[in-house]
Amino acid sequence: MSLKTADATHVLLALVALLALAHLGGYVFKLLRQPQVIGEIAGGLVAGPTVFGQISPEAQHWLLPTTGVTASVLGAFYQIGLLLLVYLTGTELRRRGSDPERRTIGFIAVSGLALPFLIGLGVARVTDLDALAGANGSSTSLALVFGMAIAVTSVPVISRIMLDLGILRTAFARIVLAVAVLEDVLLYVVLAIVLGVAQAHASDAYGLWALFGTDSVPMAVVYFTAVPLLFLGLFLHWGPPVYRRVAASPLNFLAVRSPIAFRLAFVFLSCTACSGLGIDPIFGALVAGMCSADAAARDTPAREAAPARPAAPARPGGAGAAAAGADEGSYDALRSIALGFFVPVYFAVVGVKLDLAHHFDAVFFLWFLLLACCAKALSVWLGARLAGEGNTSAVNLAVAMNARGGPGIVLASVAFGAHIINEDFFTSLVLLSIVTSQMAGVWLGRAVRKGELPTGPSPVEQQHQQQQQQQQQQQAVKDCGLHITGAEK
């Protein structure tokens, strides 16, 4: 289980090159007020066959080979980075709380998701896309990937853009993120179905489905539709309380020794459970993120409402609060490690895989980009207008929801890794995510500068926040009085 010195040195050089180029690209794009994830992909693009490979093909192939020990180890880092990215996405999905703008959210969620998805399915059916299919791809799986690529919206990228612009705490941001959360959950459910059906007919079928030993398409569709939904429902219902109790248990030596190790074990065991059911592991990472974030969210209100009190004898609840704080700290530490190392390496490898010199069809990409932008933007605009939003607000919502970012890249990576799509379609999907994210960032920055988007809470929201603060202060005074009375007795 060890590498030769030469192989280990080769792996370390490749990792350093990918990590340095990814962070350099992210830093440059941050200075340009652009999404850092695109800069990380651009860093990998420089190290790949598109740039470095054109200058010195032999050196590029030696540094980042496609076969051998180095390729296998880099593939493992790539997979871990993908799983941690999806896990962090899951934590964001559960942390976006309730929204009062339910009418707008409802209309946009239905119109902005269903219409572009159906448009994508329709275009895929009437267009000959067989040339874009991979070894395990079929007309049905290809059409579903095509529809998802048009309908998806990115939570991490668009939230980062709005954070940089100072509009993350506005009603506009809440609407965008609430709809994006719904879309991303449905995206991963549909993606689990597509991947399951694809691997059901592949020679490397795994998990519970492989034990059935059948090639029936109807059975595969039923199985890979019911199992992910059942897994999601059961995990979200029972997962948070189980996670919370296990994390706080003194018998959990892993959490006592290292909360980060426990959190990672929870993620990887969730992925393993999905593999055992025949579902792609990324679905387990997503659900693990949603469960752990939901468990933390249920503990947060009690901790935030607890007032500062004078020193007093320890009470039974102290250990639970300390465990909750340690768990929250482990999330921050794991997020820092993931975003500092594993996720940049993942995005850099995505950039390396992009071979624009040999696997880029400009004509297909242009009409695909036009179709995706028009279908998504017009559908969101229609939903916003039906909900009563003004034209300017509807246009801004449409452009923001058109950013595909991380989920679009994950869709491309996973579909390509499962051999549902070929390298040409993979390249177009990644570029679609990059271009639409750039468009959203530029447009929203312009809207903020023109004063079309507020950069702070509305007067109604400020009044609501003041009422919440007053209620918390009143509750704090009551709790403090009860505590002092109990101490005197």
mmCIF file of C-alpha atoms in Angstrom, residues 27-175:
data_model
loop_
_atom_site.group_PDB
_atom_site.id
_atom_site.type_symbol
_atom_site.label_atom_id
_atom_site.label_comp_id
_atom_site.label_asym_id
_atom_site.label_seq_id
_atom_site.Cartn_x
_atom_site.Cartn_y
_atom_site.Cartn_z
ATOM 1 C CA TYR A 27 -6.648 34.973 -6.764
ATOM 2 C CA VAL A 28 -6.547 36.690 -10.158
ATOM 3 C CA PHE A 29 -10.270 36.219 -10.694
ATOM 4 C CA LYS A 30 -10.982 37.525 -7.197
ATOM 5 C CA LEU A 31 -9.052 40.693 -8.034
ATOM 6 C CA LEU A 32 -11.209 40.975 -11.154
ATOM 7 C CA ARG A 33 -14.347 40.534 -8.977
ATOM 8 C CA GLN A 34 -15.193 37.304 -10.750
ATOM 9 C CA PRO A 35 -16.124 33.876 -9.282
ATOM 10 C CA GLN A 36 -12.975 32.243 -7.909
ATOM 11 C CA VAL A 37 -14.109 28.789 -8.999
ATOM 12 C CA ILE A 38 -13.727 29.855 -12.627
ATOM 13 C CA GLY A 39 -10.177 30.990 -11.922
ATOM 14 C CA GLU A 40 -9.390 27.602 -10.379
ATOM 15 C CA ILE A 41 -10.632 25.871 -13.518
ATOM 16 C CA ALA A 42 -8.632 28.306 -15.639
ATOM 17 C CA GLY A 43 -5.522 27.339 -13.664
ATOM 18 C CA GLY A 44 -6.083 23.709 -14.570
ATOM 19 C CA LEU A 45 -6.766 24.696 -18.161
ATOM 20 C CA VAL A 46 -3.279 26.218 -18.328
ATOM 21 C CA ALA A 47 -1.720 22.980 -17.036
ATOM 22 C CA GLY A 48 -3.726 20.802 -19.412
ATOM 23 C CA PRO A 49 -3.506 19.977 -23.115
ATOM 24 C CA THR A 50 -5.213 23.237 -24.113
ATOM 25 C CA VAL A 51 -2.260 25.464 -23.142
ATOM 26 C CA PHE A 52 0.730 23.569 -21.696
ATOM 27 C CA GLY A 53 0.069 20.647 -24.016
ATOM 28 C CA GLN A 54 0.312 22.917 -27.035
ATOM 29 C CA ILE A 55 3.637 24.323 -25.856
ATOM 30 C CA SER A 56 5.275 21.065 -24.779
ATOM 31 C CA PRO A 57 3.122 17.937 -25.179
ATOM 32 C CA GLU A 58 5.773 15.617 -23.751
ATOM 33 C CA ALA A 59 6.294 17.689 -20.588
ATOM 34 C CA GLN A 60 2.552 18.095 -20.053
ATOM 35 C CA HIS A 61 1.927 14.376 -20.424
ATOM 36 C CA TRP A 62 4.763 13.593 -18.014
ATOM 37 C CA LEU A 63 3.534 16.017 -15.355
ATOM 38 C CA LEU A 64 -0.133 15.021 -15.610
ATOM 39 C CA PRO A 65 -0.354 11.585 -17.214
ATOM 40 C CA THR A 66 -3.694 9.996 -18.049
ATOM 41 C CA THR A 67 -2.619 6.483 -16.988
ATOM 42 C CA GLY A 68 -0.396 4.954 -14.333
ATOM 43 C CA VAL A 69 0.136 5.492 -10.607
ATOM 44 C CA THR A 70 0.101 9.307 -10.708
ATOM 45 C CA ALA A 71 -3.149 9.384 -12.656
ATOM 46 C CA SER A 72 -4.784 6.969 -10.184
ATOM 47 C CA VAL A 73 -3.708 8.975 -7.128
ATOM 48 C CA LEU A 74 -4.807 12.256 -8.685
ATOM 49 C CA GLY A 75 -8.097 10.570 -9.542
ATOM 50 C CA ALA A 76 -8.572 9.721 -5.857
ATOM 51 C CA PHE A 77 -7.949 13.359 -4.836
ATOM 52 C CA TYR A 78 -10.320 14.447 -7.610
ATOM 53 C CA GLN A 79 -13.065 12.141 -6.298
ATOM 54 C CA ILE A 80 -12.606 13.237 -2.684
ATOM 55 C CA GLY A 81 -12.709 16.875 -3.771
ATOM 56 C CA LEU A 82 -15.937 16.229 -5.674
ATOM 57 C CA LEU A 83 -17.548 14.512 -2.676
ATOM 58 C CA LEU A 84 -16.514 17.301 -0.286
ATOM 59 C CA LEU A 85 -17.792 19.942 -2.722
ATOM 60 C CA VAL A 86 -21.181 18.217 -2.922
ATOM 61 C CA TYR A 87 -21.171 17.815 0.881
ATOM 62 C CA LEU A 88 -20.557 21.548 1.359
ATOM 63 C CA THR A 89 -23.324 22.225 -1.161
ATOM 64 C CA GLY A 90 -25.648 20.092 0.959
ATOM 65 C CA THR A 91 -24.848 22.123 4.067
ATOM 66 C CA GLU A 92 -25.722 25.300 2.159
ATOM 67 C CA LEU A 93 -29.042 23.805 1.041
ATOM 68 C CA ARG A 94 -30.187 23.228 4.609
ATOM 69 C CA ARG A 95 -28.833 26.502 5.977
ATOM 70 C CA ARG A 96 -30.955 28.640 3.700
ATOM 71 C CA GLY A 97 -33.924 29.166 5.969
ATOM 72 C CA SER A 98 -37.520 30.139 5.412
ATOM 73 C CA ASP A 99 -38.505 32.992 3.154
ATOM 74 C CA PRO A 100 -41.528 35.303 3.328
ATOM 75 C CA GLU A 101 -41.545 35.817 -0.437
ATOM 76 C CA ARG A 102 -43.315 32.487 -0.961
ATOM 77 C CA ARG A 103 -45.454 33.597 -3.878
ATOM 78 C CA THR A 104 -42.478 34.669 -5.974
ATOM 79 C CA ILE A 105 -40.462 31.630 -4.907
ATOM 80 C CA GLY A 106 -43.309 29.287 -5.815
ATOM 81 C CA PHE A 107 -43.907 30.756 -9.252
ATOM 82 C CA ILE A 108 -40.202 30.886 -10.139
ATOM 83 C CA ALA A 109 -39.559 27.379 -8.807
ATOM 84 C CA VAL A 110 -42.284 25.917 -11.013
ATOM 85 C CA SER A 111 -41.755 28.054 -14.092
ATOM 86 C CA GLY A 112 -37.985 28.446 -13.849
ATOM 87 C CA LEU A 113 -37.321 24.746 -13.346
ATOM 88 C CA ALA A 114 -40.050 22.846 -15.172
ATOM 89 C CA LEU A 115 -40.107 24.914 -18.368
ATOM 90 C CA PRO A 116 -36.359 24.887 -19.173
ATOM 91 C CA PHE A 117 -36.126 21.210 -18.236
ATOM 92 C CA LEU A 118 -39.009 20.334 -20.557
ATOM 93 C CA ILE A 119 -37.563 22.540 -23.289
ATOM 94 C CA GLY A 120 -34.247 20.737 -22.955
ATOM 95 C CA LEU A 121 -35.944 17.341 -23.144
ATOM 96 C CA GLY A 122 -37.919 18.435 -26.206
ATOM 97 C CA VAL A 123 -34.882 19.781 -28.050
ATOM 98 C CA ALA A 124 -32.887 16.646 -27.211
ATOM 99 C CA ARG A 125 -35.670 14.488 -28.621
ATOM 100 C CA VAL A 126 -35.964 16.314 -31.939
ATOM 101 C CA THR A 127 -32.206 16.852 -32.349
ATOM 102 C CA ASP A 128 -29.692 14.156 -33.216
ATOM 103 C CA LEU A 129 -27.381 14.148 -30.186
ATOM 104 C CA ASP A 130 -26.061 10.609 -30.544
ATOM 105 C CA ALA A 131 -22.613 11.987 -31.374
ATOM 106 C CA LEU A 132 -22.440 13.410 -27.823
ATOM 107 C CA ALA A 133 -23.170 10.127 -26.036
ATOM 108 C CA GLY A 134 -20.572 8.138 -24.131
ATOM 109 C CA ALA A 135 -20.157 4.384 -23.935
ATOM 110 C CA ASN A 136 -22.968 4.004 -21.341
ATOM 111 C CA GLY A 137 -25.151 6.779 -22.723
ATOM 112 C CA SER A 138 -28.576 6.267 -24.226
ATOM 113 C CA SER A 139 -31.018 8.652 -25.864
ATOM 114 C CA THR A 140 -32.987 8.867 -22.608
ATOM 115 C CA SER A 141 -30.036 9.470 -20.271
ATOM 116 C CA LEU A 142 -28.527 11.946 -22.738
ATOM 117 C CA ALA A 143 -31.813 13.861 -22.958
ATOM 118 C CA LEU A 144 -32.071 14.027 -19.156
ATOM 119 C CA VAL A 145 -28.524 15.378 -18.838
ATOM 120 C CA PHE A 146 -29.284 17.885 -21.586
ATOM 121 C CA GLY A 147 -32.442 19.043 -19.775
ATOM 122 C CA MET A 148 -30.719 19.275 -16.381
ATOM 123 C CA ALA A 149 -27.882 21.318 -17.873
ATOM 124 C CA ILE A 150 -30.383 23.903 -19.091
ATOM 125 C CA ALA A 151 -32.467 23.990 -15.893
ATOM 126 C CA VAL A 152 -29.846 23.951 -13.105
ATOM 127 C CA THR A 153 -28.836 26.953 -10.983
ATOM 128 C CA SER A 154 -25.754 27.208 -8.762
ATOM 129 C CA VAL A 155 -26.175 27.841 -5.032
ATOM 130 C CA PRO A 156 -22.457 28.251 -4.126
ATOM 131 C CA VAL A 157 -21.472 30.498 -7.045
ATOM 132 C CA ILE A 158 -24.478 32.805 -7.000
ATOM 133 C CA SER A 159 -24.345 33.093 -3.188
ATOM 134 C CA ARG A 160 -20.650 34.018 -3.400
ATOM 135 C CA ILE A 161 -21.379 36.616 -6.095
ATOM 136 C CA MET A 162 -24.114 38.205 -3.984
ATOM 137 C CA LEU A 163 -21.914 38.104 -0.880
ATOM 138 C CA ASP A 164 -19.153 39.991 -2.700
ATOM 139 C CA LEU A 165 -21.703 42.544 -3.914
ATOM 140 C CA GLY A 166 -23.155 43.041 -0.418
ATOM 141 C CA ILE A 167 -26.685 41.905 -1.310
ATOM 142 C CA LEU A 168 -26.755 38.488 0.364
ATOM 143 C CA ARG A 169 -29.074 39.663 3.171
ATOM 144 C CA THR A 170 -31.706 41.140 0.850
ATOM 145 C CA ALA A 171 -35.090 39.821 -0.257
ATOM 146 C CA PHE A 172 -33.692 39.420 -3.772
ATOM 147 C CA ALA A 173 -30.968 37.079 -2.504
ATOM 148 C CA ARG A 174 -33.413 35.050 -0.419
ATOM 149 C CA ILE A 175 -35.646 34.458 -3.439
#
